[in-house]
Short mmCIF file of C-alpha atoms in Angstrom, two decimals:
data_model
loop_
_atom_site.label_atom_id
_atom_site.label_comp_id
_atom_site.label_asym_id
_atom_site.label_seq_id
_atom_site.Cartn_x
_atom_site.Cartn_y
_atom_site.Cartn_z
CA MET A 1 -27.61 -35.28 -46.96
CA LYS A 2 -23.94 -34.60 -47.53
CA PRO A 3 -22.82 -31.21 -46.17
CA ILE A 4 -20.65 -30.53 -49.23
CA ILE A 5 -21.33 -30.53 -52.96
CA SER A 6 -18.93 -30.92 -55.87
CA THR A 7 -18.80 -28.56 -58.84
CA SER A 8 -20.21 -31.25 -61.14
CA GLU A 9 -23.08 -31.92 -58.76
CA LEU A 10 -23.80 -28.19 -58.58
CA VAL A 11 -23.94 -27.93 -62.37
CA SER A 12 -26.42 -30.82 -62.48
CA GLU A 13 -28.64 -29.49 -59.69
CA SER A 14 -28.62 -25.95 -61.06
CA ALA A 15 -30.13 -27.31 -64.28
CA GLY A 16 -32.73 -29.35 -62.40
CA PRO A 17 -36.25 -28.56 -61.26
CA THR A 18 -35.19 -27.12 -57.89
CA PRO A 19 -31.97 -25.18 -58.39
CA PRO A 20 -30.24 -24.14 -55.18
CA VAL A 21 -29.94 -20.56 -53.99
CA LEU A 22 -26.28 -19.57 -54.33
CA LEU A 23 -24.52 -17.44 -51.72
CA ASP A 24 -21.09 -15.91 -52.39
CA VAL A 25 -19.32 -15.34 -49.05
CA ARG A 26 -15.82 -14.39 -50.13
CA TRP A 27 -13.85 -12.98 -47.21
CA SER A 28 -10.35 -13.02 -45.77
CA LEU A 29 -9.11 -12.37 -42.25
CA GLY A 30 -7.65 -8.88 -42.18
CA GLY A 31 -7.87 -8.62 -45.95
CA PRO A 32 -9.98 -6.55 -48.32
CA PRO A 33 -13.74 -7.13 -48.44
CA GLY A 34 -15.01 -9.72 -50.87
CA ARG A 35 -17.53 -7.51 -52.64
CA PRO A 36 -15.08 -6.16 -55.25
CA GLU A 37 -14.04 -9.72 -56.12
CA TYR A 38 -17.71 -10.68 -56.39
CA GLU A 39 -18.32 -7.85 -58.84
CA ILE A 40 -15.42 -9.00 -61.02
CA GLY A 41 -16.98 -12.43 -61.39
CA HIS A 42 -19.22 -14.89 -59.52
CA LEU A 43 -21.36 -17.93 -60.14
CA LEU A 44 -24.43 -17.10 -62.20
CA GLY A 45 -27.26 -16.09 -59.87
CA ALA A 46 -25.13 -15.96 -56.72
CA VAL A 47 -25.88 -13.21 -54.18
CA TYR A 48 -23.06 -11.68 -52.18
CA VAL A 49 -23.28 -11.96 -48.38
CA ASP A 50 -20.97 -9.91 -46.16
CA LEU A 51 -19.47 -12.04 -43.38
CA ASP A 52 -18.54 -9.14 -41.09
CA ALA A 53 -21.87 -7.32 -41.43
CA GLU A 54 -24.39 -10.12 -41.96
CA LEU A 55 -22.84 -13.33 -40.60
CA ALA A 56 -21.46 -11.76 -37.42
CA GLY A 57 -22.39 -9.14 -34.88
CA PRO A 58 -20.23 -6.17 -33.89
CA PRO A 59 -16.95 -7.14 -32.18
CA GLY A 60 -17.03 -6.90 -28.41
CA LYS A 61 -17.15 -9.04 -25.29
CA GLY A 62 -18.44 -11.93 -27.37
CA GLY A 63 -15.31 -11.95 -29.53
CA ARG A 64 -14.31 -10.64 -32.94
CA HIS A 65 -17.10 -12.42 -34.80
CA PRO A 66 -19.95 -13.00 -32.35
CA LEU A 67 -23.15 -14.48 -33.69
CA PRO A 68 -25.28 -12.00 -35.63
CA ASP A 69 -28.63 -10.75 -34.42
CA PRO A 70 -31.08 -13.35 -35.79
CA ASP A 71 -33.22 -10.60 -37.31
CA VAL A 72 -30.22 -9.16 -39.18
CA PHE A 73 -29.17 -12.60 -40.35
CA GLY A 74 -32.70 -13.52 -41.37
CA ALA A 75 -33.13 -10.32 -43.36
CA ALA A 76 -29.85 -10.98 -45.20
CA MET A 77 -30.93 -14.51 -46.08
CA ARG A 78 -34.37 -13.42 -47.28
CA ARG A 79 -32.77 -10.68 -49.39
CA ALA A 80 -30.64 -13.38 -51.01
CA GLY A 81 -33.73 -15.42 -51.85
CA VAL A 82 -33.41 -18.06 -49.14
CA SER A 83 -36.63 -19.80 -48.19
CA ALA A 84 -37.19 -22.61 -45.73
CA GLY A 85 -37.96 -25.06 -48.51
CA THR A 86 -35.22 -24.19 -50.98
CA PRO A 87 -31.77 -25.80 -51.08
CA VAL A 88 -28.83 -23.47 -50.47
CA VAL A 89 -25.23 -23.77 -51.67
CA VAL A 90 -22.57 -21.51 -50.17
CA TYR A 91 -19.10 -20.83 -51.54
CA ASP A 92 -16.12 -18.56 -50.99
CA GLY A 93 -12.81 -18.06 -52.74
CA GLY A 94 -11.52 -21.52 -51.91
CA LEU A 95 -10.30 -21.46 -48.31
CA GLY A 96 -13.71 -22.60 -47.15
CA TRP A 97 -13.78 -20.80 -43.81
CA ALA A 98 -16.34 -18.13 -44.70
CA ALA A 99 -18.56 -20.57 -46.58
CA ALA A 100 -18.50 -22.90 -43.58
CA ARG A 101 -19.49 -20.02 -41.29
CA ALA A 102 -22.57 -19.36 -43.45
CA TRP A 103 -23.32 -23.10 -43.59
CA TRP A 104 -23.09 -23.41 -39.81
CA LEU A 105 -25.24 -20.33 -39.19
CA LEU A 106 -27.98 -21.54 -41.51
CA ARG A 107 -27.98 -24.93 -39.81
CA TRP A 108 -27.97 -23.30 -36.37
CA ALA A 109 -30.89 -21.14 -37.49
CA GLY A 110 -32.88 -24.17 -38.61
CA HIS A 111 -32.42 -24.41 -42.37
CA PRO A 112 -32.62 -28.10 -43.35
CA ASN A 113 -30.83 -28.08 -46.70
CA VAL A 114 -27.55 -26.19 -46.98
CA ARG A 115 -24.21 -27.33 -48.42
CA VAL A 116 -20.77 -25.88 -49.10
CA LEU A 117 -19.20 -25.98 -52.56
CA ASP A 118 -16.17 -28.21 -52.06
CA GLY A 119 -13.05 -26.27 -53.07
CA GLY A 120 -15.00 -23.04 -53.49
CA LEU A 121 -14.74 -20.78 -56.49
CA ALA A 122 -11.15 -21.95 -57.01
CA ALA A 123 -12.54 -25.35 -58.04
CA TRP A 124 -14.98 -23.88 -60.56
CA THR A 125 -13.95 -24.21 -64.21
CA GLY A 126 -17.06 -22.78 -65.85
CA GLU A 127 -17.90 -19.25 -66.83
CA LEU A 128 -18.49 -16.48 -64.31
CA SER A 129 -21.07 -13.73 -64.33
CA ARG A 130 -20.77 -10.01 -63.58
CA ASP A 131 -24.52 -9.47 -63.37
CA THR A 132 -25.97 -8.62 -59.97
CA PRO A 133 -29.07 -10.78 -59.48
CA GLU A 134 -32.24 -9.52 -57.85
CA PRO A 135 -33.92 -12.67 -56.58
CA GLU A 136 -37.45 -12.83 -55.29
CA PRO A 137 -37.27 -12.35 -51.50
CA GLY A 138 -37.26 -15.60 -49.56
CA ASP A 139 -39.32 -16.51 -46.51
CA PHE A 140 -36.63 -17.97 -44.23
CA VAL A 141 -37.07 -17.04 -40.57
CA PRO A 142 -34.23 -18.11 -38.24
CA ARG A 143 -35.11 -20.40 -35.38
CA PRO A 144 -31.82 -20.53 -33.48
CA GLY A 145 -30.76 -23.64 -31.66
CA ALA A 146 -30.87 -26.35 -34.32
CA ALA A 147 -27.07 -26.86 -34.24
CA GLY A 148 -24.81 -27.21 -31.23
CA LEU A 149 -23.52 -23.96 -29.74
CA LEU A 150 -21.29 -23.51 -26.69
CA ASP A 151 -20.41 -20.52 -24.55
CA ALA A 152 -17.11 -20.15 -22.69
CA ASP A 153 -18.24 -22.12 -19.66
CA GLY A 154 -19.63 -24.87 -21.87
CA ALA A 155 -16.34 -25.08 -23.76
CA ALA A 156 -14.39 -25.35 -20.51
CA ALA A 157 -16.66 -28.14 -19.29
CA LEU A 158 -16.50 -30.07 -22.55
CA ALA A 159 -12.70 -29.87 -22.60
CA ARG A 160 -12.83 -31.96 -19.41
CA ALA A 161 -15.74 -34.26 -20.23
CA GLY A 162 -15.42 -34.73 -23.99
CA LEU A 163 -13.21 -33.59 -26.85
CA LEU A 164 -12.60 -29.90 -27.52
CA LEU A 165 -10.65 -29.29 -30.73
CA ASP A 166 -8.63 -26.13 -31.37
CA ALA A 167 -8.78 -25.42 -35.11
CA ARG A 168 -6.09 -22.71 -35.17
CA ALA A 169 -2.54 -23.14 -36.41
CA ALA A 170 -0.39 -25.23 -34.07
CA GLU A 171 1.92 -22.32 -33.22
CA ARG A 172 -1.01 -20.27 -31.96
CA TYR A 173 -2.29 -23.25 -29.96
CA ARG A 174 1.10 -23.61 -28.31
CA GLY A 175 1.31 -19.88 -27.65
CA ASP A 176 4.51 -19.46 -29.66
CA VAL A 177 2.91 -16.54 -31.49
CA GLU A 178 -0.31 -14.60 -31.13
CA PRO A 179 -0.80 -12.01 -33.86
CA ILE A 180 -4.31 -10.94 -32.92
CA ASP A 181 -5.50 -11.67 -29.40
CA ARG A 182 -4.43 -10.48 -25.96
CA VAL A 183 -2.51 -13.61 -25.05
CA GLY A 184 -1.38 -16.81 -26.77
CA GLY A 185 -2.10 -20.39 -25.80
CA HIS A 186 -5.20 -22.53 -25.66
CA ILE A 187 -8.14 -23.53 -23.48
CA PRO A 188 -6.89 -26.07 -20.92
CA GLY A 189 -7.78 -29.57 -22.09
CA ALA A 190 -8.26 -28.62 -25.75
CA VAL A 191 -6.53 -30.71 -28.41
CA SER A 192 -4.69 -29.11 -31.34
CA ALA A 193 -6.38 -29.89 -34.67
CA PRO A 194 -5.49 -27.29 -37.32
CA THR A 195 -8.31 -26.97 -39.80
CA THR A 196 -5.80 -26.76 -42.66
CA GLU A 197 -5.19 -30.50 -42.22
CA ASN A 198 -8.80 -31.29 -43.21
CA VAL A 199 -8.20 -30.49 -46.88
CA GLY A 200 -5.85 -31.52 -49.64
CA PRO A 201 -3.54 -29.30 -51.70
CA ASP A 202 -6.46 -28.40 -53.97
CA GLY A 203 -8.52 -27.04 -51.07
CA ARG A 204 -11.06 -29.84 -51.26
CA PHE A 205 -11.94 -31.86 -48.20
CA LEU A 206 -10.14 -35.13 -47.65
CA PRO A 207 -12.28 -38.24 -48.24
CA ALA A 208 -14.71 -39.04 -45.45
CA ASP A 209 -12.79 -42.13 -44.34
CA ALA A 210 -9.55 -40.14 -44.08
CA LEU A 211 -11.29 -37.48 -41.98
CA THR A 212 -12.87 -40.15 -39.80
CA ALA A 213 -9.42 -41.64 -39.17
CA ARG A 214 -7.95 -38.21 -38.43
CA PHE A 215 -10.57 -37.31 -35.85
CA ALA A 216 -10.47 -40.78 -34.32
CA ALA A 217 -6.73 -40.35 -33.77
CA LEU A 218 -7.47 -37.06 -32.00
CA GLY A 219 -9.92 -38.76 -29.66
CA ALA A 220 -13.29 -38.39 -31.39
CA ALA A 221 -13.92 -42.14 -31.34
CA GLU A 222 -13.89 -42.24 -27.54
CA ALA A 223 -15.44 -38.87 -26.78
CA THR A 224 -19.09 -38.66 -25.91
CA GLU A 225 -19.25 -35.08 -27.18
CA VAL A 226 -17.10 -33.11 -29.62
CA ALA A 227 -16.81 -29.35 -30.03
CA VAL A 228 -14.54 -26.93 -31.87
CA TYR A 229 -13.20 -23.45 -31.38
CA CYS A 230 -10.75 -21.27 -33.28
CA GLY A 231 -9.80 -17.60 -33.19
CA SER A 232 -13.22 -16.07 -33.63
CA GLY A 233 -15.69 -18.74 -34.76
CA VAL A 234 -14.94 -18.75 -38.51
CA SER A 235 -12.30 -21.40 -39.18
CA GLY A 236 -13.84 -23.42 -36.34
CA ALA A 237 -17.02 -23.70 -38.43
CA HIS A 238 -14.89 -25.24 -41.17
CA GLU A 239 -13.73 -27.92 -38.74
CA VAL A 240 -17.33 -28.58 -37.69
CA LEU A 241 -18.04 -29.05 -41.40
CA ALA A 242 -15.11 -31.46 -41.75
CA LEU A 243 -16.45 -33.43 -38.79
CA ALA A 244 -19.87 -33.53 -40.46
CA VAL A 245 -18.25 -34.94 -43.61
CA ALA A 246 -16.79 -37.64 -41.36
CA GLY A 247 -20.22 -38.28 -39.85
CA ILE A 248 -19.34 -36.83 -36.44
CA PRO A 249 -21.71 -34.25 -34.95
CA ALA A 250 -19.94 -31.36 -33.22
CA ALA A 251 -20.78 -28.10 -31.50
CA LEU A 252 -19.09 -24.74 -32.06
CA TYR A 253 -17.78 -22.39 -29.39
CA ALA A 254 -18.57 -19.30 -31.42
CA GLY A 255 -16.79 -16.76 -29.19
CA SER A 256 -13.64 -18.87 -29.46
CA TRP A 257 -10.19 -17.66 -28.42
CA SER A 258 -10.99 -13.99 -29.06
CA GLU A 259 -13.63 -14.15 -26.33
CA TRP A 260 -11.81 -16.56 -24.02
CA SER A 261 -8.49 -14.74 -23.99
CA ALA A 262 -10.08 -11.33 -23.46
CA ASP A 263 -11.07 -12.36 -19.93
CA PRO A 264 -7.97 -12.37 -17.67
CA ALA A 265 -9.81 -14.59 -15.19
CA ARG A 266 -9.95 -17.51 -17.60
CA PRO A 267 -7.03 -19.98 -17.47
CA VAL A 268 -4.62 -20.33 -20.37
CA ALA A 269 -2.49 -23.35 -21.24
CA THR A 270 0.63 -23.15 -23.41
CA GLY A 271 2.86 -25.66 -25.11
CA PRO A 272 1.97 -28.76 -27.14
CA ASP A 273 0.12 -30.62 -24.37
CA PRO A 274 -3.61 -30.04 -23.82
CA GLN A 275 -3.21 -29.26 -20.12
#
C-alpha cells in the first residue's frame, strides 16, 4: 500500500464502501495552534488532532516532542473514530510534517492502513466544512513497536554502521545557526538531507523514482540500515515518509536534536562534513 494518497484518490475512496477516517493535524512550529484554522474550514468528516497534546508527550529530557503516552494517543485516536480495521488518511495545511508525524505514530502503534494526503489541504480544491463531526468511537489500541524507533545511543551506533539522515535545514546541520536548541551542529556521522528537498514547489512529494535516486546519492543504496532525525521528531517523520514512498524502510530517532544536544556529554559535529 502506498503511504500517500492523492486528492482524487481520496474523493473516490470517500465515496466508496469503506471511506477512510480523516484526521486534520494542522500545526506549525512556534506558530498558533491549528484548531482555529480547523474551525474555519476542514475536509468533511475530519476530526482535529492536536500534535502537541495528543501526538507528543510533555517536553523534557526526551526532547521537545517526545513520543506520547500510548494510552493518551490511543484515546485520541479512538475519539477520532479510528479502529484497527478502518483506513485512515491524515492531512495538515500542506507542509506535511504534522501529518507525517501522525502517520508514523499510527504505524509505530500498529495500525496497518494509514496514508498522508499528498500536498495536504493546500492541494484540495473541493468544498470545506465547518461542522464538527462526532464519529462513533473507534476500537484502536496501540501496540507500540511496529515501526522502527531509535534512542540516542541507537542513533549514534547507526551513524557509524548505516546511514543516519539529518532532515533539518542545511544551516542548522552545519551549526551556522541554531534558533531553538542549546547548541548547533549535528550527530557525528549523520548526513545532511533537508526534508524540504523531498517535495516539489506545490508541496507534493517528488515521484518515487526521483526520491529513490536522491536517497541513493546520499548513501541509502549501500547502507544496511537507514534512520532519520530532525529537530524534535516531526519533520524527521516526513523524511521517513519520503523514504517509504521510495520503497526504503527507515527508523526514526524521535528525540532528535532537541534530546541529543541537551546532553553536554554527547559529541557534536559542525560544518558540512558528516564527521
